[in-house]
Short mmCIF file of C-alpha atoms in Angstrom, two decimals:
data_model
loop_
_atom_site.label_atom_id
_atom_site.label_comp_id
_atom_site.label_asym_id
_atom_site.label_seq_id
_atom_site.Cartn_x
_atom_site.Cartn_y
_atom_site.Cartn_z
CA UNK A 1 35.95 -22.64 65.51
CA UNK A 2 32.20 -23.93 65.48
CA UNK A 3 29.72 -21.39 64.20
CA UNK A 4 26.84 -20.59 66.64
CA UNK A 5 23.25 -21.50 65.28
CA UNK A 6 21.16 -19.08 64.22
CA UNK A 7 17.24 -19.36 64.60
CA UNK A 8 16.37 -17.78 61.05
CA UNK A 9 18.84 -19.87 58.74
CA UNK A 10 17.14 -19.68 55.31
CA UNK A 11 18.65 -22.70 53.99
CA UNK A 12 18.20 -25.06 56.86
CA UNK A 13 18.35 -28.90 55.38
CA UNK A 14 19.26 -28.00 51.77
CA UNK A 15 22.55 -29.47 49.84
CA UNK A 16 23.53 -26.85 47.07
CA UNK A 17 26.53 -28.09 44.69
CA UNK A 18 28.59 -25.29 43.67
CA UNK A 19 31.28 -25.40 40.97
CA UNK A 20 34.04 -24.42 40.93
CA UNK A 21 34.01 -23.63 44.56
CA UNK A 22 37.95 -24.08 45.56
CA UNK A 23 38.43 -20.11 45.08
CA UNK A 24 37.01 -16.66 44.28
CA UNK A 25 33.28 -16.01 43.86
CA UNK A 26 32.73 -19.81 43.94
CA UNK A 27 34.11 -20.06 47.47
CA UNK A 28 32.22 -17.17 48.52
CA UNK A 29 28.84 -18.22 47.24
CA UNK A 30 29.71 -22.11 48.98
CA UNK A 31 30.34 -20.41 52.36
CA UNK A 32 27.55 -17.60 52.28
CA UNK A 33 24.82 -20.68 51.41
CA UNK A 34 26.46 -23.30 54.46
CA UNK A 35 25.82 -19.84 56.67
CA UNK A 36 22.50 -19.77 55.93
CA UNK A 37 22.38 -23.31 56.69
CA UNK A 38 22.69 -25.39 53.65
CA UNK A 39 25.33 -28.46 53.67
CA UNK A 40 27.59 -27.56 50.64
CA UNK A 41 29.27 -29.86 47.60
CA UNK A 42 32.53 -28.04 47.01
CA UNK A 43 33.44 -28.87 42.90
CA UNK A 44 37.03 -28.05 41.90
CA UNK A 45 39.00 -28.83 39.15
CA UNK A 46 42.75 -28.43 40.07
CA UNK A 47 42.59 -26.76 43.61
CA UNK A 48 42.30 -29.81 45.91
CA UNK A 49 43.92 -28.22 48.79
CA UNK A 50 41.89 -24.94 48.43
CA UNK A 51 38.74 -27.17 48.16
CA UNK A 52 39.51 -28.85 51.47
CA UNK A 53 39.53 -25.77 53.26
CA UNK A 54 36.36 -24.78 52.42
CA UNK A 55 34.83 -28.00 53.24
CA UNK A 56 36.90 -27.14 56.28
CA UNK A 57 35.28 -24.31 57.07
CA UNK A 58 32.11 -25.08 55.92
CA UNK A 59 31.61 -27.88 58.66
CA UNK A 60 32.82 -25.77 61.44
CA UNK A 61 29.48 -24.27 60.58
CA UNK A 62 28.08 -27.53 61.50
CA UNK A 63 27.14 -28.36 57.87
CA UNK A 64 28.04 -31.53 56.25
CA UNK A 65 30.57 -31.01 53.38
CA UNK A 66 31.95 -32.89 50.73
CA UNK A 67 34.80 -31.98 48.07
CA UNK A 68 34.49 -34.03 44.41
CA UNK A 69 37.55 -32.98 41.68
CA UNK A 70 35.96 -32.97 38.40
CA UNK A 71 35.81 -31.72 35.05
CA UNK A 72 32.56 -29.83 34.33
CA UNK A 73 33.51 -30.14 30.49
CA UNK A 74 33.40 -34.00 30.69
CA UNK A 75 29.77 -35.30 30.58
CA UNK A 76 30.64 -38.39 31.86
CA UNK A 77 32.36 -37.24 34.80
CA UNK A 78 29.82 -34.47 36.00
CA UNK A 79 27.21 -37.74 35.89
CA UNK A 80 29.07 -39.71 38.26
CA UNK A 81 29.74 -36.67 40.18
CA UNK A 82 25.88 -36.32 40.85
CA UNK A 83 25.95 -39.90 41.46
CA UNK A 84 27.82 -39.74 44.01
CA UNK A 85 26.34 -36.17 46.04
CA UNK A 86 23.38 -38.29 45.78
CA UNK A 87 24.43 -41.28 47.53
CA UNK A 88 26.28 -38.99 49.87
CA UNK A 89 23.67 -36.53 50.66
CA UNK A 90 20.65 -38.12 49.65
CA UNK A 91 19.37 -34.79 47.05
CA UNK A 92 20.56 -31.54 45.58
CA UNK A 93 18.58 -28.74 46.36
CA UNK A 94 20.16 -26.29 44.97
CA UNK A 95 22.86 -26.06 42.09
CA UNK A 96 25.21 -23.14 41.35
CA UNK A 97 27.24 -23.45 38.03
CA UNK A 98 30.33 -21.14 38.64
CA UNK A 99 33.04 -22.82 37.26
CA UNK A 100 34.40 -20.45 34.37
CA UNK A 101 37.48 -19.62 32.85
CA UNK A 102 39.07 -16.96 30.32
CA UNK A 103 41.55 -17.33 27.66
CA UNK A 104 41.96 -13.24 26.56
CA UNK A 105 42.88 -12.82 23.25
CA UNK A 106 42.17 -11.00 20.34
CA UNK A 107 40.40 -13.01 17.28
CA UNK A 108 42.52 -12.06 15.29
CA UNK A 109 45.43 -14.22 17.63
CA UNK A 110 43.21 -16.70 19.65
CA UNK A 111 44.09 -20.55 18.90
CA UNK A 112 40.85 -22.52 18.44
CA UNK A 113 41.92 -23.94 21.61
CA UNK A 114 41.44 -21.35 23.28
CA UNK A 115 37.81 -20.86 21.78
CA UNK A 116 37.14 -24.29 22.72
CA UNK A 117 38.24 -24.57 26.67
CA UNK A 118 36.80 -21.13 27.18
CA UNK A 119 33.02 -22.01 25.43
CA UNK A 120 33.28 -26.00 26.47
CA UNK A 121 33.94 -24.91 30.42
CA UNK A 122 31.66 -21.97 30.61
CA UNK A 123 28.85 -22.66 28.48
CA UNK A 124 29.00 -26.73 27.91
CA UNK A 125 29.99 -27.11 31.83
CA UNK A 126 26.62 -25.28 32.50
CA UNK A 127 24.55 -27.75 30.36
CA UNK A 128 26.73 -30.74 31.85
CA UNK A 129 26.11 -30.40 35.40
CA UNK A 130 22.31 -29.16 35.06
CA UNK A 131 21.14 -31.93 32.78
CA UNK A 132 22.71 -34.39 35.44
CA UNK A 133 20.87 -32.65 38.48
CA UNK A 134 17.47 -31.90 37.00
CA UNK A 135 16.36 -35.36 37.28
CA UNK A 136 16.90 -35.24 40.83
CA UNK A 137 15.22 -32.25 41.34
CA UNK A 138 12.16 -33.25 39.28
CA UNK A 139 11.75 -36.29 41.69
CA UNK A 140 11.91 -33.94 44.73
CA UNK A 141 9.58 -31.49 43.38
CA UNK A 142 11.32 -28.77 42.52
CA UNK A 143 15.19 -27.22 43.00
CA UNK A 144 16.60 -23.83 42.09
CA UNK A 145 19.09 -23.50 39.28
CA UNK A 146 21.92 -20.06 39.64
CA UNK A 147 24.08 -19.91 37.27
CA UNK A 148 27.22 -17.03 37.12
CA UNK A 149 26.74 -15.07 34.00
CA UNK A 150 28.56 -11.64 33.64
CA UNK A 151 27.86 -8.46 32.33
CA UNK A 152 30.64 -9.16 29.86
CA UNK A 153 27.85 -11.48 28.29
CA UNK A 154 25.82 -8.35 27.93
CA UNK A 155 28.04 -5.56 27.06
CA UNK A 156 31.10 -7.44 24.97
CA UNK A 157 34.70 -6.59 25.61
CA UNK A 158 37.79 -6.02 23.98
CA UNK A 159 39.63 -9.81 23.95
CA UNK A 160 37.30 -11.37 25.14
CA UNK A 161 35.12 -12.81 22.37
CA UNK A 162 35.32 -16.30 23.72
CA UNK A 163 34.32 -15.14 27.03
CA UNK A 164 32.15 -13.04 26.09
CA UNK A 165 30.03 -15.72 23.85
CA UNK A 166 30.00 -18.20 26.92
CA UNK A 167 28.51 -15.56 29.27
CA UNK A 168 25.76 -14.24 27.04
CA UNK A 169 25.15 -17.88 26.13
CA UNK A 170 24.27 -18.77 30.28
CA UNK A 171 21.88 -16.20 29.83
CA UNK A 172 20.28 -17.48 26.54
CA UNK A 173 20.46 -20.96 28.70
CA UNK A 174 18.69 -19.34 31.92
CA UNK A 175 15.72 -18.02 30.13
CA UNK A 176 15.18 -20.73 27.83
CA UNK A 177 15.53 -23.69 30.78
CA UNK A 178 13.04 -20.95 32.93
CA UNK A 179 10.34 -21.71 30.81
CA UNK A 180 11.02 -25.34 30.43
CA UNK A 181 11.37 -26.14 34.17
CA UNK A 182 8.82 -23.56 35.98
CA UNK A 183 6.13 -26.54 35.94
CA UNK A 184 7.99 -28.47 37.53
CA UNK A 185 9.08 -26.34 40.52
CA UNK A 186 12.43 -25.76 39.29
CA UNK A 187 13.47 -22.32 39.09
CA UNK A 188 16.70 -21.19 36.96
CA UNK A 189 17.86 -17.75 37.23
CA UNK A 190 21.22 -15.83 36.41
CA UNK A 191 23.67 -13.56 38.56
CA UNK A 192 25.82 -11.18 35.97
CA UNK A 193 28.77 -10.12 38.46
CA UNK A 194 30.70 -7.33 36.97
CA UNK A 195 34.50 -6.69 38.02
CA UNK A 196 35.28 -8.57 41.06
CA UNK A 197 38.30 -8.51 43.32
CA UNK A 198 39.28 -12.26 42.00
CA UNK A 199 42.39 -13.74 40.50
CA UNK A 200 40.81 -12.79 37.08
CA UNK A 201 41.09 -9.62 38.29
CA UNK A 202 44.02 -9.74 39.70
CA UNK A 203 45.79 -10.82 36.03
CA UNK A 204 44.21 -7.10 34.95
CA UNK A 205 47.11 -5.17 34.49
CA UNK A 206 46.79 -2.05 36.21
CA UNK A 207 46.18 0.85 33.98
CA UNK A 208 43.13 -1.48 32.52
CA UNK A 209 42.22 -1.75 36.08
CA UNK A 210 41.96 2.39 36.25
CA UNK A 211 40.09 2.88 33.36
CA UNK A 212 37.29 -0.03 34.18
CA UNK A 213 37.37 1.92 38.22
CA UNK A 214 36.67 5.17 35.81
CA UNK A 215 33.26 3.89 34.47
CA UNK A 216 32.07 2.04 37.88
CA UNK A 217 29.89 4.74 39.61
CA UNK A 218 30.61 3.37 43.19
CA UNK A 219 34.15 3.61 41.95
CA UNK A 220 35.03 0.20 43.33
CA UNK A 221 35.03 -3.36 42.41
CA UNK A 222 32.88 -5.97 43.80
CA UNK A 223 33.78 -8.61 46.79
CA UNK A 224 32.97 -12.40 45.71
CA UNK A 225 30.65 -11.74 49.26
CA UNK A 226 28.74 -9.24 47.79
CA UNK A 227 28.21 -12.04 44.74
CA UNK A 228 27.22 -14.57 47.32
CA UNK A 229 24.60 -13.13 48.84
CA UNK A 230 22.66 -12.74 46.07
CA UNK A 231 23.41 -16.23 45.34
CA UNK A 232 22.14 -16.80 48.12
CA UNK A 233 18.65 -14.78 47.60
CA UNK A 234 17.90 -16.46 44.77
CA UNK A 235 18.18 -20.00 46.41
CA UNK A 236 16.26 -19.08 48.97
CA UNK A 237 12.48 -18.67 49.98
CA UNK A 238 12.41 -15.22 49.19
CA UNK A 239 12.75 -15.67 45.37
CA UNK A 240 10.03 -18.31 45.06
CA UNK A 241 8.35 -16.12 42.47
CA UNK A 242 11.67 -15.37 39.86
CA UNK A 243 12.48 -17.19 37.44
CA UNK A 244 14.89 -16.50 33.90
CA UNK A 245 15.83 -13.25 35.30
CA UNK A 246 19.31 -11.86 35.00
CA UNK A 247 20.87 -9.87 38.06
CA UNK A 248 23.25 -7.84 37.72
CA UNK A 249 25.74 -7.35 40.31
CA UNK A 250 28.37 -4.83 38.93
CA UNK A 251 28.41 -1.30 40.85
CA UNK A 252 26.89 0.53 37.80
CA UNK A 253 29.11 -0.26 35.04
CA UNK A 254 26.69 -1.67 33.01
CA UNK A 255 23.79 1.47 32.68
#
């Protein structure tokens, strides 16, 4: 099916890399910015299959698409993984580090391991992939930066200490990169999504799931669409003047 054209596509001739993108509010935010016109680098890890179909879908938009497996906790591979967008694509306009995990567990009983791939992935993954594209966007003259925060990062929760840590640490990251990048045209913000109809959510067992639906005043949990499209606000036009704000996206849990 080939998406008609519209007239007023706010993304027209951009290339946004989104991690993480195979599934959930990654492959929301990847299919809400190749609507608005952008051509779209789908990141995945371990979903290659899942990956493909967005790419799929993406280009019967009429955008180009490309899918690249890597790890965003290896340096060396997010590097060559810019390499290659660039050679591909020819720029990055527009970078949104999703890719996240969690590993719930109480301090008392979490393996360092668990610390580790939860903090490395959704903290160190985040520094990774924007150290490799900022170059880029420097030489272009300027880029915008969204990376997936949560209000977990804000509020704390039960188990999830690692998770927790990593979140509020994206934020610490947005502000501080903000001021670093603004002269150069580069604008960094954050989205904080609160409880989204996801796998994560999904592992929720359900009598958590009814107490968190107790303290959300529109007494619902998010779609990864409703996600995207700020996503897709703050890449655009219309946010040319924000920069190392935080958004939160979470139905009024967090007041």
């Amino acid at each position: 099916m080939i998406y008609a054209m519209r007239e007023n596509l706010r993304l027209r001739g951009k290339v946004a890399l989104v991690t993480g993108s195979s599934r959930g509010i990654g492959r929301a935010v990847a299919l809400s910015l190749a609507r608005e016109g952008s051509d779209v680098v789908v990141s995945y890890l371990e979903k290659k299959e899942k990956a493909r179909e967005v790419a799929d879908m993406i280009e019967d938009m009429g955008r180009r698409a490309i899918t690249i497996q890597v790890d965003v906790k290896n340096f060396n591979e997010v590097a060559h993984m810019v390499e290659h967008v660039i050679k591909k694509l020819g720029r990055i306009d527009i970078l949104v580090n999703n890719a996240g995990i969690i590993r719930d567990r109480t301090i008392k009983k979490m393996e360092k391991e668990e610390w580790d791939d939860v903090i490395n992935t959704n903290l160190t993954g985040v520094f990774n992939c924007t150290k490799a594209v900022i170059p880029y966007m420097e030489k272009q003259g300027g880029g915008k930066i969204v990376n997936i925060s949560s209000v977990i990062g804000l509020a704390g929760n039960f188990g999830q200490t690692n998770y927790a840590a990593s979140k509020a640490g994206v934020i610490g990251f947005t502000k501080s990169l903000a001021k670093e990048l603004a002269r150069k045209g580069i604008l960094v913000n954050a989205v904080a999504p609160g409880f989204v109809e996801t796998g994560m959510l999904k592992a929720i067992p359900n009598r958590i799931k009814k107490q968190i639906l107790e303290r959300i005043p529109l007494g619902r949990f998010a779609t990864p669409d409703e996600i995207s499209k700020v996503v897709v606000f703050l890449a655009s036009d219309d946010a040319n003047y924000i920069t190392g704000q935080v958004i939160i996206v979470d139905g009024g849990w967090y007041i």
